[in-house]
C-alpha positions in Angstrom: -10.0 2.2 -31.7 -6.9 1.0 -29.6 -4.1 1.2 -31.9 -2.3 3.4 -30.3 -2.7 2.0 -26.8 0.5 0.1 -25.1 -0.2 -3.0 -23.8 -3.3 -4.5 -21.4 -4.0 -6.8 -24.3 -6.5 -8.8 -22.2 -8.5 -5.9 -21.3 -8.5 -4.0 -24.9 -9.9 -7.6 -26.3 -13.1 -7.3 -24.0 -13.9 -4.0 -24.6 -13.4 -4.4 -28.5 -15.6 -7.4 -28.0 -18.4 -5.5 -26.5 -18.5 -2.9 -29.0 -18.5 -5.0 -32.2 -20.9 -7.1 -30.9 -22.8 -3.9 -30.0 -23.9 -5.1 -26.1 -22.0 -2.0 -23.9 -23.4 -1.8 -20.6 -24.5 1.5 -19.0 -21.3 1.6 -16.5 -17.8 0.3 -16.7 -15.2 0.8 -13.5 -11.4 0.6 -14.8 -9.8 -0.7 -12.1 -5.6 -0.9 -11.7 -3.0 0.8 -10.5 -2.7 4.6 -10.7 -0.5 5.9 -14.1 -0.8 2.8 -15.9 -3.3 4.3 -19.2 -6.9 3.1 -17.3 -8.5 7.2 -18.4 -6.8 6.2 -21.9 -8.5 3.5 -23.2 -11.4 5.4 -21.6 -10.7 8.0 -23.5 -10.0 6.3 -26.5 -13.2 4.3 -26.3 -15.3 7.7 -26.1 -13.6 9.1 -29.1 -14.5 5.9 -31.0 -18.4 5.5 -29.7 -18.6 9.8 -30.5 -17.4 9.4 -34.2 -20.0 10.2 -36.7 -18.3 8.4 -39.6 -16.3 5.4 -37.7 -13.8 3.1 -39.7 -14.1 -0.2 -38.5 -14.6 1.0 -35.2 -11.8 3.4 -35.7 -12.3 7.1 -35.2 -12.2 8.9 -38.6 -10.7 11.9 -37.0 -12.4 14.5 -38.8 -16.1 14.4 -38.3 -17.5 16.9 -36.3 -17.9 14.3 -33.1 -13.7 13.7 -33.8 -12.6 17.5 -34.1 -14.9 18.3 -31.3 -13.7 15.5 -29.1 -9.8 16.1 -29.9 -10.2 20.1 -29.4 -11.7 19.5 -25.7 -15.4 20.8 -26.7 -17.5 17.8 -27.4 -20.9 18.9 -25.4 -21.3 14.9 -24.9 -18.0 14.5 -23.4 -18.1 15.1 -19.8 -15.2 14.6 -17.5 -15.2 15.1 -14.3 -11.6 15.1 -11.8 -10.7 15.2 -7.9 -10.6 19.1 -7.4 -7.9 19.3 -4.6 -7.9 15.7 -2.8 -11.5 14.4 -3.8 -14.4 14.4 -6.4 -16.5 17.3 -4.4 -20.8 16.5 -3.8 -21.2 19.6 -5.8 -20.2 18.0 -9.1 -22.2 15.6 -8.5 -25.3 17.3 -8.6 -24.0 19.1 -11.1 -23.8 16.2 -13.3 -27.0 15.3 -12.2 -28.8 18.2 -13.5 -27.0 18.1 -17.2 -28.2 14.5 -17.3 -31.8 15.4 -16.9 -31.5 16.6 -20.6 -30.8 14.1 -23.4 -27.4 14.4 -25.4 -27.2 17.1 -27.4 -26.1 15.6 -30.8 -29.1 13.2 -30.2 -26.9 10.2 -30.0 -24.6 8.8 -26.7 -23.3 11.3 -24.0 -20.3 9.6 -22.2 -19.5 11.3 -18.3 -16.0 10.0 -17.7 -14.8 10.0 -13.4 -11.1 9.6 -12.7 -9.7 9.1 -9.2 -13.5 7.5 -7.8 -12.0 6.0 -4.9 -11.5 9.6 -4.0 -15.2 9.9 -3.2 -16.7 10.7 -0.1 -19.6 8.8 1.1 -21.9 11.6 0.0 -21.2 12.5 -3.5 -20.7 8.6 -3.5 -23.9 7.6 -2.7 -25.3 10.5 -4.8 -23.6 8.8 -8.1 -25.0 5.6 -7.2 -28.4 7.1 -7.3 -27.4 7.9 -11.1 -25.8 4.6 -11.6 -29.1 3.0 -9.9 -31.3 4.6 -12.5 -29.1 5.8 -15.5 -30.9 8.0 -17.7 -31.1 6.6 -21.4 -28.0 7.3 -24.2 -26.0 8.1 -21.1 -22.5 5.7 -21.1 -20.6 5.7 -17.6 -16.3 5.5 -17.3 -15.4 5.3 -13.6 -11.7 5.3 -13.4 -10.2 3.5 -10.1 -6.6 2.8 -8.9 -8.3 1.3 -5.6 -10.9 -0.9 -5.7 -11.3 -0.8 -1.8 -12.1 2.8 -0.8 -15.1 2.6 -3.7 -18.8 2.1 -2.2 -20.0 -1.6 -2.8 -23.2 -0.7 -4.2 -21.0 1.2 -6.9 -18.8 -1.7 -8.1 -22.3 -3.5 -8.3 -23.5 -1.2 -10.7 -20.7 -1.5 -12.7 -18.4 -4.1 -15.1 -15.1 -4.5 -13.8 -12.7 -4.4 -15.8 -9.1 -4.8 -14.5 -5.8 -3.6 -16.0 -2.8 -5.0 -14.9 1.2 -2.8 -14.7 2.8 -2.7 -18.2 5.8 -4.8 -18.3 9.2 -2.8 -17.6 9.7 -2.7 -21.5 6.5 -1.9 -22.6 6.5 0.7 -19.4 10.0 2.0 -21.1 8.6 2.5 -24.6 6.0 4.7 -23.5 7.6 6.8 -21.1 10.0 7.2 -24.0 7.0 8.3 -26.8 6.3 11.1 -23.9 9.7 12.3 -23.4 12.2 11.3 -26.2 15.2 13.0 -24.3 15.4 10.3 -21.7 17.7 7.3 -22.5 16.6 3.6 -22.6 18.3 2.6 -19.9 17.1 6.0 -17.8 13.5 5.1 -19.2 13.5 1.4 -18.0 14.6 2.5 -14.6 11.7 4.5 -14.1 9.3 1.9 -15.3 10.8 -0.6 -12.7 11.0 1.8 -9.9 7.3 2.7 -10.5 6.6 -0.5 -11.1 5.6 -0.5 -14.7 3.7 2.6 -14.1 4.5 5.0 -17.3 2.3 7.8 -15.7 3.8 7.8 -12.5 7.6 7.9 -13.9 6.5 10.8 -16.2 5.6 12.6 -12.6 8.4 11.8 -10.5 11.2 12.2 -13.4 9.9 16.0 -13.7 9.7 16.6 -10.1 11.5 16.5 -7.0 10.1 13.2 -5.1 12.7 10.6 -7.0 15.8 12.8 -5.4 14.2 13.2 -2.2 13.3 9.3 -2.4 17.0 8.2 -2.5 17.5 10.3 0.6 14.9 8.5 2.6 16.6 5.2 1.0 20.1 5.7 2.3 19.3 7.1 5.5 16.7 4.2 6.6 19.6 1.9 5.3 21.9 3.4 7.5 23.1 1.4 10.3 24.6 3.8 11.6 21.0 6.0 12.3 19.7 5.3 15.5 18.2 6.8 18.6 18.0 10.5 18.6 19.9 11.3 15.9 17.5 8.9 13.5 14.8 10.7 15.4 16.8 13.8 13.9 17.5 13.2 10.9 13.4 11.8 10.3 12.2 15.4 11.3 14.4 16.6 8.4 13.5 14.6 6.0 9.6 15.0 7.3 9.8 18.3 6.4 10.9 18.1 2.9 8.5 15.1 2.4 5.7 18.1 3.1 6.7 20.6 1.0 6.3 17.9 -2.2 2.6 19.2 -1.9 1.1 17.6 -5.1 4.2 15.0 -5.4 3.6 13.2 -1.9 1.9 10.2 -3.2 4.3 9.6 -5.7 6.8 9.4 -2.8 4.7 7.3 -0.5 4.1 4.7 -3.7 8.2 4.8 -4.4 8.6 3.9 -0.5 5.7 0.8 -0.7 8.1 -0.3 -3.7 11.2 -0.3 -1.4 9.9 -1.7 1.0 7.9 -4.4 -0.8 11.4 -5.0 -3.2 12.9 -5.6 0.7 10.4 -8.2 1.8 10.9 -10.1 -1.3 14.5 -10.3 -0.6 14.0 -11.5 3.1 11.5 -14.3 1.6 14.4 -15.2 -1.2 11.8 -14.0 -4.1 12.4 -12.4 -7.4 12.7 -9.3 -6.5 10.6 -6.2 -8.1 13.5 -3.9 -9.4 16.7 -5.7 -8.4 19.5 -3.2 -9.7 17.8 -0.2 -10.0 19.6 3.0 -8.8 18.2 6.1 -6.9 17.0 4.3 -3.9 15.7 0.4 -4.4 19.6 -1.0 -4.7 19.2 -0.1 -1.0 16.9 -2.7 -0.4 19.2 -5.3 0.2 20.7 -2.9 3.0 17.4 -1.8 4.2 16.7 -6.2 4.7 19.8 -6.3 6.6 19.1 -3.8 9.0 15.4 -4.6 9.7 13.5 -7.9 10.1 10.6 -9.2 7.8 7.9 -8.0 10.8 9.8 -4.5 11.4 9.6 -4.4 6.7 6.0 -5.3 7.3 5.0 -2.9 10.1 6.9 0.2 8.2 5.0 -0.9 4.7 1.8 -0.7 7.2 3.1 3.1 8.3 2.8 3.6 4.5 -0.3 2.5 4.3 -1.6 4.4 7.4 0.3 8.0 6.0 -1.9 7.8 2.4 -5.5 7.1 3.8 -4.6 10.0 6.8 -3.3 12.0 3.7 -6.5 11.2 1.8 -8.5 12.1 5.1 -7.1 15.7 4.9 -4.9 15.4 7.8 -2.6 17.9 9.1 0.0 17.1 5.6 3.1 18.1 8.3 1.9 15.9 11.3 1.6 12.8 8.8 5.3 13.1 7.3 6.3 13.7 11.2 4.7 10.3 12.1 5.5 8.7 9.2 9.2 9.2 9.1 9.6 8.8 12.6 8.1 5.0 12.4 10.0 4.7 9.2 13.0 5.4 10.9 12.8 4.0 14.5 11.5 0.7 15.6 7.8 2.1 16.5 5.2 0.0 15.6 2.7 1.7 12.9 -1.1 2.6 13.9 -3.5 0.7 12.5 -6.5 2.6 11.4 -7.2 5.7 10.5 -10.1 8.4 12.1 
């Protein structure tokens, strides 16, 4: 069922454990950081549990359940996605109401739920209702990269089940299975920059957040940067930040790696991506200019830009604030709303 899954060992071992021995819950929460395969086992695990004819667990891949699943048109298949920046109240009652009938091949109906952190407290509370009382034959894949924003009552209904970042070679490999053209060295780059993240180096190397990234690198490394004209040049840079739209996060999770891969340095750890280019060999500068409260306060600004990003604030004001505190010696705000 897993073979062609990368990695997270530990986790596969469980969940091929609970299958064989035939005990699966009604609700698992995958739970790790975003890009790192979490929807893949998921999804791998439906295809397997949907097979008609499975070999050894194995999907036979081409029983009806298999060519429905792999065309996108199993009717007990169900996956639901944020639309925009969250998982809207609306598809939850949605999903409600085609769980009021039973599966239609008679058999299990599995409702997959990427992104859940991304729910408000509504359509939150409206899943837990479901998760509360499942209805029967019904098999529940919640898909989390942040454990904390989730509603408690949800992670009670649920097993846990934590995956962990690939290592930076197994990160490589995969990143270069999706897109062959890149070198291994290019590939293995990517993987330590995102922190072994295959997903999220797919993302960034076909956008524009890695070049705007090294930008934001040099200049907060820049001794030379201060007073108005850093106030300057963060305005600049604010404004391209916003126009990355879609790209954002991946910029704000490149800038917790810089700025964690600079605190590690100023505590004489190992660091995270020693070496890397486009951005993190400017740690070392970044440690120099900047003391280990100044690195923690500007990972805190971080922080403070995603969950106001997440609460559909103003995108421009954000980047404003943001690069400003990156830049200058302002101390970050600490909550949010």
């Amino acid at each position: 069922m897993f073979s062609g899954i990368t990695g997270h060992e530990r986790p596969l071992r469980f969940l091929s454990r609970v299958i064989q021995s035939n005990r699966l819950g009604h609700a698992y929460l995958f739970s790790g950081p975003e890009g790192i395969g979490k929807a893949t086992v998921a999804r791998a695990m439906a295809a397997g549990l949907l097979c008609t004819d499975p070999q050894k667990s194995v999907p036979c891949g081409h029983c009806p359940g298999c060519l429905q699943f792999v065309s996108g048109n199993h009717p007990d298949f169900l996956h639901i996605a944020p639309e925009g920046a969250s998982i809207k109240i609306d598809r939850i009652r949605s999903l409600k109401r085609q769980l009021a009938f039973a599966p239609f091949s008679g058999g299990l109906r599995i409702i997959l739920l990427e992104e859940v952190q991304s729910l408000r407290r509504e359509a939150g509370n409206s899943l837990l209702k479901l998760l509360e009382e499942p209805p029967p034959d019904n098999l529940f894949f919640l898909v989390a990269s942040d454990n904390e924003p989730v509603l408690p009552t949800i992670l009670s209904r649920c097993q846990v089940v934590s995956f962990a970042p690939l290592a930076y070679p197994l990160a490589a490999d995969v990143i270069r299975r999706q897109n062959p053209e890149l070198e291994h060295d290019q590939a293995l780059k990517l993987a330590r920059i995102t922190e072994g993240s295959p997903g999220r180096a797919l993302a960034i190397e076909a956008g524009e957040a890695l070049a705007l990234f090294a930008r934001v690198a040099a200049a907060l490394a820049d001794p030379h940067l201060s007073g108005a004209a850093a106030v300057e040049e963060a305005l600049f840079l604010a404004a391209e930040m916003a126009a990355l739209q879609e790209e954002l996060p991946l910029l704000f999770g490149l800038l917790k790696t810089l700025f964690k891969e600079a605190l590690l340095l100023g505590l004489g750890k190992e660091s995270v991506a020693t070496g890397v280019e486009t951005g993190i060999k400017e740690a070392g500068r970044i440690r120099e200019r900047w003391n280990l409260s100044r690195l923690s306060d500007k990972m805190d600004a971080v922080d403070y830009a995603e969950k106001a990003l997440a609460g559909n604030c103003n995108r421009g004001l954000v980047c404003d604030v943001l690069m400003v505190r990156l830049m200058t010696g302002c101390e970050p705000l600490r909550s949010v709303g």
